[in-house]
Amino acid sequence: MHAGITGISVAFAASILLSAGIAFAETPQTFKTQKVTVKVETVAAGLEHPWAVAVLPDGAYLVTERPGRLRLVRDGKISPALTGLPKVYARGQGGLLDIELDPKFSSNRTLYFTASVAGDGGSGTAVFRARLSSDEKQLTDVKRIFLMNKLSGGNIQYGSRIAIARDGSLFVSLGDRGEQDRAQDFQDDAGSIIHIGADGSVPADNPFKDGKRALPEIWSKGHRNPQGITFDRETNKLYTSERGAKGGDEINTPEAGKNYGWPVISYGTNYDGTKIGIGTAKKGMEQPLFYWDPSIAPGGIAVYRGKMFPEWNGAFLVTALKFQLLSRLDRDGSGKITERERMFEDKFGRMRDIVVAPDGALLITTDEDNGVLLRVSRAAD
């Protein structure tokens, strides 16, 4: 932040510029990381708790704001909120959450988004499909294609991210809603990764598609609050970043029908310091690929396969809210994951989403009252 400008005046100025459809800009900053010097630019500011970003084919951005608004950012300008979105339950950790473009967006203008919605019994996570109008001012043909089967009280741990498979089907992460035992109930969507078709149908390769042992949409169970999910486009493996309690944040690779243990096993403890479950291992339950202790409160996850930073090829990049940073983790030949460095700590606020843009740059949102969309690119030599 520039010297002599208070946080209040910056927020006020950003809100004025946002209402005028102009992005608030700051001077780019450079940071020397272990392998490369990067430049961080503020693409847009004055966003209210921006949760997710998606890149349109022409390079513009769609950004969700948790209170329930969707914005278009193009050429440094932020649009008024798009119309046509459903009413969301915007309380606590709930609201408008992730957004992803259909693989054929250029021809069908279809996108998907997740949100918490209210209903009988409380609230829960839902998945929607819609089209972006040709004038980019509204969503049309909005349809809810999934709603978790049990709504409940409380305003925490909804998840929720979307990863689109090569066949166009959707993997969606759902939190346990703060009721940890639900993550082990295979007749409850909470605490699971679900796998659905683009129309909400159950794909033929789902492990419980007959519905006898578990809900047919469930792919894996035993997840606490997975707030990141992504495919490694080179290996086609699915990965999640998951919030633990006090310690025990995890990276997992959800596989069909497997149980990832929460809350029976965990490397964390309850917030009051008491033990969770039976310990750190149990037969029939999967171990995390990596865990953090103390917790970093992970947000999004990406596997870097871009051209801009070949030094990071194959690395995991995970945003963190608690320590306001970006974690870079590498894998060795045996698959062991090691955290190599923490970037931007306490520099930009609570880091939420991370996306690798088509040009290889990183896009990061900060989950703040006056949140920003950042672009991380290679600094000039």
Coordinates of C-alpha atoms in Angstrom, one line a residue:
M1 CA 0.0 0.0 0.0
H2 CA 1.3 3.5 -0.8
A3 CA 2.7 5.5 2.1
G4 CA 0.3 8.1 3.5
I5 CA -2.9 6.4 2.4
T6 CA -5.0 4.8 5.1
G7 CA -6.8 1.5 4.7
I8 CA -10.1 3.3 5.1
S9 CA -9.4 5.8 2.3
V10 CA -8.1 3.1 0.0
A11 CA -11.3 1.0 0.6
F12 CA -13.4 4.1 0.0
A13 CA -11.5 5.0 -3.2
A14 CA -11.8 1.5 -4.5
S15 CA -15.5 1.4 -3.9
I16 CA -15.9 4.6 -5.9
L17 CA -13.9 3.3 -8.8
L18 CA -15.7 -0.1 -8.7
S19 CA -19.1 1.6 -9.0
A20 CA -17.7 3.6 -11.9
G21 CA -16.6 0.4 -13.6
I22 CA -12.9 1.2 -13.3
A23 CA -10.4 -1.0 -11.6
F24 CA -8.3 0.3 -8.8
A25 CA -4.6 -0.1 -9.7
E26 CA -1.5 -0.2 -7.7
T27 CA 2.2 -0.2 -8.8
P28 CA 3.3 -3.7 -9.5
Q29 CA 5.6 -5.3 -6.9
T30 CA 8.5 -7.7 -7.5
F31 CA 9.5 -10.6 -5.3
K32 CA 12.6 -12.8 -5.5
T33 CA 11.5 -16.4 -4.9
Q34 CA 13.9 -19.4 -4.6
K35 CA 13.9 -20.1 -8.3
V36 CA 12.6 -17.0 -10.1
T37 CA 11.8 -13.3 -9.6
V38 CA 8.1 -12.6 -10.1
K39 CA 6.0 -9.5 -10.6
V40 CA 2.6 -9.2 -8.8
E41 CA 0.1 -6.8 -10.3
T42 CA -3.4 -5.8 -8.9
V43 CA -5.8 -6.6 -11.8
A44 CA -8.8 -5.4 -9.9
A45 CA -9.6 -4.2 -6.4
G46 CA -12.6 -3.2 -4.4
L47 CA -14.1 -6.7 -4.7
E48 CA -16.1 -8.0 -1.7
H49 CA -14.7 -11.3 -0.6
P50 CA -13.8 -12.5 -4.2
W51 CA -13.9 -16.3 -4.0
A52 CA -13.1 -17.6 -7.4
V53 CA -11.8 -16.6 -10.8
A54 CA -12.2 -18.1 -14.3
V55 CA -10.5 -16.9 -17.5
L56 CA -12.6 -16.3 -20.6
P57 CA -11.2 -17.2 -24.0
D58 CA -10.4 -13.6 -24.8
G59 CA -8.5 -13.1 -21.6
A60 CA -11.1 -11.4 -19.5
Y61 CA -12.0 -12.7 -16.1
L62 CA -15.2 -13.8 -14.3
V63 CA -14.9 -13.3 -10.5
T64 CA -17.4 -14.5 -7.9
E65 CA -18.0 -12.4 -4.8
R66 CA -19.2 -14.4 -1.8
P67 CA -22.2 -12.2 -1.0
G68 CA -23.7 -13.4 -4.3
R69 CA -22.4 -11.2 -7.1
L70 CA -20.6 -12.2 -10.3
R71 CA -18.3 -9.6 -12.0
L72 CA -16.6 -9.4 -15.3
V73 CA -13.2 -7.9 -15.4
R74 CA -11.8 -6.8 -18.8
D75 CA -9.1 -4.3 -19.7
G76 CA -8.8 -3.2 -16.1
K77 CA -12.5 -2.4 -15.7
I78 CA -14.9 -4.2 -13.4
S79 CA -18.5 -4.6 -14.6
P80 CA -21.6 -4.1 -12.6
A81 CA -22.9 -7.3 -11.1
L82 CA -24.3 -9.7 -13.7
T83 CA -28.0 -10.4 -13.4
G84 CA -29.7 -13.8 -13.5
L85 CA -27.9 -15.5 -10.6
P86 CA -30.0 -17.4 -8.1
K87 CA -30.4 -16.3 -4.5
V88 CA -27.6 -17.6 -2.3
Y89 CA -27.3 -18.1 1.4
A90 CA -24.5 -15.6 2.1
R91 CA -23.8 -16.0 5.8
G92 CA -20.6 -17.0 7.5
Q93 CA -18.5 -19.1 5.1
G94 CA -21.5 -19.5 2.7
G95 CA -22.4 -17.6 -0.4
L96 CA -21.4 -17.6 -4.0
L97 CA -18.3 -19.9 -4.2
D98 CA -16.5 -21.5 -7.2
I99 CA -16.9 -21.0 -10.9
E100 CA -15.6 -23.0 -13.9
L101 CA -16.1 -22.8 -17.6
D102 CA -17.3 -25.7 -19.6
P103 CA -14.5 -27.2 -21.8
K104 CA -16.6 -26.1 -24.9
F105 CA -17.4 -22.6 -23.5
S106 CA -16.2 -20.9 -26.7
S107 CA -19.1 -22.5 -28.6
N108 CA -21.8 -23.2 -25.9
R109 CA -21.1 -20.3 -23.4
T110 CA -21.8 -22.7 -20.6
L111 CA -20.4 -22.4 -17.1
Y112 CA -20.8 -24.0 -13.7
F113 CA -20.8 -22.5 -10.2
T114 CA -21.3 -23.6 -6.6
A115 CA -23.1 -21.8 -3.9
S116 CA -24.7 -22.3 -0.5
V117 CA -28.5 -22.1 -0.6
A118 CA -31.2 -22.2 2.0
G119 CA -34.1 -24.6 2.2
D120 CA -36.0 -26.8 4.6
G121 CA -33.8 -27.7 7.5
G122 CA -31.1 -25.1 6.9
S123 CA -28.6 -24.6 4.1
G124 CA -26.2 -26.7 2.0
T125 CA -24.0 -26.7 -1.1
A126 CA -25.5 -26.6 -4.5
V127 CA -24.1 -26.8 -8.1
F128 CA -25.6 -24.8 -10.9
R129 CA -25.2 -24.7 -14.7
A130 CA -25.8 -21.6 -16.7
R131 CA -24.9 -19.7 -19.9
L132 CA -23.2 -16.3 -20.2
S133 CA -25.2 -14.0 -22.4
S134 CA -23.6 -12.7 -25.6
D135 CA -23.5 -9.2 -24.1
E136 CA -21.9 -10.5 -21.0
K137 CA -24.4 -8.8 -18.7
Q138 CA -26.4 -11.8 -17.4
L139 CA -26.6 -15.5 -16.9
T140 CA -29.3 -17.3 -18.7
D141 CA -30.7 -20.9 -18.7
V142 CA -29.7 -21.2 -15.0
K143 CA -30.4 -24.6 -13.6
R144 CA -29.5 -26.2 -10.3
I145 CA -28.0 -29.6 -11.2
F146 CA -27.1 -30.8 -7.6
L147 CA -28.0 -30.0 -4.0
M148 CA -26.6 -32.0 -1.1
N149 CA -29.2 -34.3 0.3
K150 CA -29.2 -33.1 3.9
L151 CA -29.5 -29.4 4.7
S152 CA -28.5 -28.2 8.2
G153 CA -28.0 -25.3 10.5
G154 CA -24.7 -23.4 11.0
N155 CA -22.8 -21.3 8.4
I156 CA -19.5 -23.2 8.1
Q157 CA -17.6 -25.7 6.0
Y158 CA -19.5 -25.8 2.7
G159 CA -16.5 -26.7 0.6
S160 CA -16.7 -26.1 -2.4
R161 CA -14.7 -26.3 -5.6
I162 CA -15.3 -27.8 -9.0
A163 CA -12.8 -29.7 -11.2
I164 CA -13.9 -30.7 -14.7
A165 CA -12.7 -34.0 -16.0
R166 CA -11.6 -34.6 -19.6
D167 CA -15.0 -36.1 -20.4
G168 CA -16.7 -33.0 -19.2
S169 CA -18.1 -34.5 -15.9
L170 CA -17.7 -32.6 -12.7
F171 CA -15.9 -33.4 -9.4
V172 CA -17.2 -31.2 -6.6
S173 CA -15.8 -30.9 -3.1
L174 CA -18.3 -30.7 -0.2
G175 CA -17.4 -29.9 3.4
D176 CA -18.8 -31.7 6.5
R177 CA -20.8 -28.5 7.5
G178 CA -19.2 -28.5 10.9
E179 CA -20.8 -31.8 11.8
Q180 CA -17.8 -34.1 11.6
D181 CA -19.5 -37.4 11.9
R182 CA -21.4 -36.8 8.6
A183 CA -18.1 -37.3 6.8
Q184 CA -18.4 -41.0 7.6
D185 CA -22.0 -41.4 6.7
F186 CA -22.1 -42.8 3.2
Q187 CA -25.8 -41.9 2.9
D188 CA -24.9 -38.2 3.4
D189 CA -23.2 -36.0 0.8
A190 CA -21.4 -33.9 3.5
G191 CA -17.7 -34.5 3.8
S192 CA -17.3 -36.0 0.3
I193 CA -16.1 -35.5 -3.2
I194 CA -19.0 -36.1 -5.6
H195 CA -18.9 -36.9 -9.3
I196 CA -21.7 -35.9 -11.5
G197 CA -22.4 -35.4 -15.2
A198 CA -22.7 -31.9 -16.7
D199 CA -26.5 -32.3 -16.4
G200 CA -26.3 -33.6 -12.8
S201 CA -26.7 -37.3 -13.7
V202 CA -24.6 -40.1 -12.1
P203 CA -21.7 -41.2 -14.3
A204 CA -21.3 -44.9 -15.1
D205 CA -17.9 -45.1 -13.5
N206 CA -19.0 -44.0 -10.0
P207 CA -18.1 -46.5 -7.4
F208 CA -21.5 -46.5 -5.7
K209 CA -23.7 -45.9 -8.8
D210 CA -26.2 -48.6 -7.7
G211 CA -26.9 -46.6 -4.5
K212 CA -26.8 -49.7 -2.3
R213 CA -23.7 -49.0 -0.1
A214 CA -23.6 -45.2 -0.6
L215 CA -25.2 -42.4 -2.4
P216 CA -24.6 -42.9 -6.1
E217 CA -23.0 -39.5 -6.6
I218 CA -20.3 -40.0 -4.0
W219 CA -16.8 -40.5 -5.3
S220 CA -14.9 -40.5 -2.0
K221 CA -15.6 -39.8 1.7
G222 CA -13.9 -38.8 4.9
H223 CA -13.1 -35.2 3.9
R224 CA -13.4 -32.3 6.4
N225 CA -13.5 -29.1 4.3
P226 CA -11.9 -29.5 0.9
Q227 CA -11.6 -25.9 -0.4
G228 CA -9.3 -26.8 -3.3
I229 CA -9.7 -29.4 -6.1
T230 CA -7.8 -29.7 -9.4
F231 CA -6.6 -32.2 -12.0
D232 CA -3.0 -32.4 -13.0
R233 CA -3.5 -32.0 -16.7
E234 CA -0.4 -34.1 -17.4
T235 CA -1.1 -37.1 -15.3
N236 CA -4.9 -36.7 -15.1
K237 CA -4.8 -37.3 -11.3
L238 CA -7.2 -35.5 -9.1
Y239 CA -5.9 -33.6 -6.0
T240 CA -7.6 -31.7 -3.1
S241 CA -6.4 -29.2 -0.5
E242 CA -8.3 -29.7 2.7
R243 CA -8.8 -27.8 5.9
G244 CA -8.0 -29.6 9.0
A245 CA -8.9 -28.5 12.5
K246 CA -5.9 -27.4 14.7
G247 CA -3.2 -28.9 12.5
G248 CA -3.9 -31.6 9.9
D249 CA -4.5 -29.5 6.8
E250 CA -4.0 -32.0 3.9
I251 CA -3.3 -32.7 0.3
N252 CA -5.1 -35.8 -0.9
T253 CA -5.7 -37.6 -4.2
P254 CA -9.3 -38.7 -4.1
E255 CA -9.8 -42.1 -5.7
A256 CA -13.1 -44.0 -6.4
G257 CA -14.7 -45.4 -3.3
K258 CA -11.9 -44.6 -0.9
N259 CA -12.2 -43.2 2.6
Y260 CA -9.9 -40.4 3.7
G261 CA -10.5 -40.8 7.4
W262 CA -12.0 -37.6 8.8
P263 CA -12.9 -37.6 11.7
V264 CA -11.7 -41.0 12.6
I265 CA -8.1 -40.3 11.8
S266 CA -6.3 -36.9 11.5
Y267 CA -2.9 -35.3 12.1
G268 CA -4.6 -32.4 13.9
T269 CA -6.4 -31.9 17.2
N270 CA -9.6 -30.2 18.1
Y271 CA -9.4 -26.5 18.7
D272 CA -9.5 -27.1 22.5
G273 CA -6.5 -29.4 22.2
T274 CA -8.3 -32.7 22.6
K275 CA -7.6 -35.7 20.4
I276 CA -9.5 -36.3 17.2
G277 CA -10.8 -39.8 16.6
I278 CA -8.4 -42.7 17.2
G279 CA -5.2 -41.2 16.0
T280 CA -3.4 -40.9 12.7
A281 CA -4.0 -44.2 11.0
K282 CA -6.6 -47.0 10.6
K283 CA -6.9 -49.9 8.2
G284 CA -9.1 -49.1 5.3
M285 CA -8.5 -45.4 5.5
E286 CA -6.2 -43.4 3.3
Q287 CA -3.2 -41.4 4.4
P288 CA -2.8 -37.8 3.2
L289 CA -0.1 -37.2 0.6
F290 CA 1.0 -34.3 2.7
Y291 CA -0.2 -32.5 5.8
W292 CA 0.6 -29.2 7.5
D293 CA 1.0 -28.8 11.2
P294 CA 0.4 -26.0 12.3
S295 CA -2.4 -25.4 9.9
I296 CA -2.1 -22.8 7.2
A297 CA -5.9 -22.8 6.3
P298 CA -5.5 -23.8 2.7
G299 CA -7.7 -22.3 0.0
G300 CA -7.3 -23.3 -3.7
I301 CA -4.8 -25.7 -5.2
A302 CA -3.2 -25.9 -8.6
V303 CA -0.6 -28.2 -10.2
Y304 CA 1.7 -26.0 -12.3
R305 CA 2.0 -27.0 -15.9
G306 CA 2.4 -23.6 -17.5
K307 CA 5.1 -22.2 -19.8
M308 CA 5.9 -19.0 -17.9
F309 CA 7.6 -20.8 -14.9
P310 CA 9.3 -24.0 -16.2
E311 CA 11.1 -24.0 -12.9
W312 CA 7.8 -24.9 -11.2
N313 CA 6.7 -27.6 -13.5
G314 CA 4.7 -30.2 -11.6
A315 CA 4.7 -28.2 -8.4
F316 CA 1.7 -27.9 -6.2
L317 CA 0.7 -24.3 -5.5
V318 CA -1.7 -23.8 -2.6
T319 CA -3.1 -20.6 -1.3
A320 CA -3.4 -20.0 2.5
L321 CA -5.7 -17.7 4.4
K322 CA -4.3 -18.0 7.9
F323 CA -0.7 -17.0 7.1
Q324 CA -1.8 -15.0 3.9
L325 CA 0.7 -16.8 1.6
L326 CA 1.2 -19.0 -1.4
S327 CA 2.9 -22.4 -0.6
R328 CA 5.0 -24.2 -3.3
L329 CA 5.4 -27.9 -2.8
D330 CA 7.5 -30.3 -4.9
R331 CA 7.3 -34.1 -5.5
D332 CA 10.3 -36.3 -5.8
G333 CA 10.6 -39.5 -7.9
S334 CA 8.8 -41.6 -5.3
G335 CA 5.9 -39.1 -5.1
K336 CA 6.9 -37.7 -1.7
I337 CA 5.7 -34.1 -1.3
T338 CA 7.9 -31.5 0.4
E339 CA 7.0 -27.8 1.0
R340 CA 9.8 -25.8 -0.6
E341 CA 8.8 -22.2 0.0
R342 CA 6.2 -19.8 1.2
M343 CA 5.7 -16.7 -1.0
F344 CA 4.0 -13.3 -0.3
E345 CA 3.5 -14.0 3.4
D346 CA 1.4 -11.1 4.9
K347 CA 1.8 -9.0 1.7
F348 CA -1.7 -9.1 0.1
G349 CA -4.2 -10.5 2.6
R350 CA -6.0 -13.8 2.9
M351 CA -5.3 -15.8 -0.3
R352 CA -8.3 -17.8 -1.5
D353 CA -8.4 -19.0 -5.1
I354 CA -5.5 -19.8 -7.5
V355 CA -5.7 -20.5 -11.2
V356 CA -3.0 -21.0 -13.8
A357 CA -3.9 -18.7 -16.7
P358 CA -3.5 -19.9 -20.3
D359 CA -0.2 -17.9 -20.6
G360 CA 1.2 -19.5 -17.5
A361 CA 0.7 -16.6 -15.1
L362 CA -1.0 -17.2 -11.8
L363 CA -4.3 -15.6 -10.8
I364 CA -5.0 -15.2 -7.1
T365 CA -8.0 -13.8 -5.2
T366 CA -7.8 -12.4 -1.7
D367 CA -10.8 -13.0 0.6
E368 CA -11.2 -9.6 2.2
D369 CA -13.9 -7.0 2.5
N370 CA -11.8 -5.0 0.0
G371 CA -10.5 -8.0 -1.9
V372 CA -8.3 -8.0 -5.0
L373 CA -7.5 -10.1 -8.1
L374 CA -3.8 -10.5 -8.4
R375 CA -1.7 -11.6 -11.4
V376 CA 1.7 -13.2 -10.8
S377 CA 4.0 -13.2 -13.8
R378 CA 7.7 -13.5 -14.6
A379 CA 9.6 -10.3 -13.9
A380 CA 11.8 -8.9 -16.6
D381 CA 15.5 -10.0 -16.3

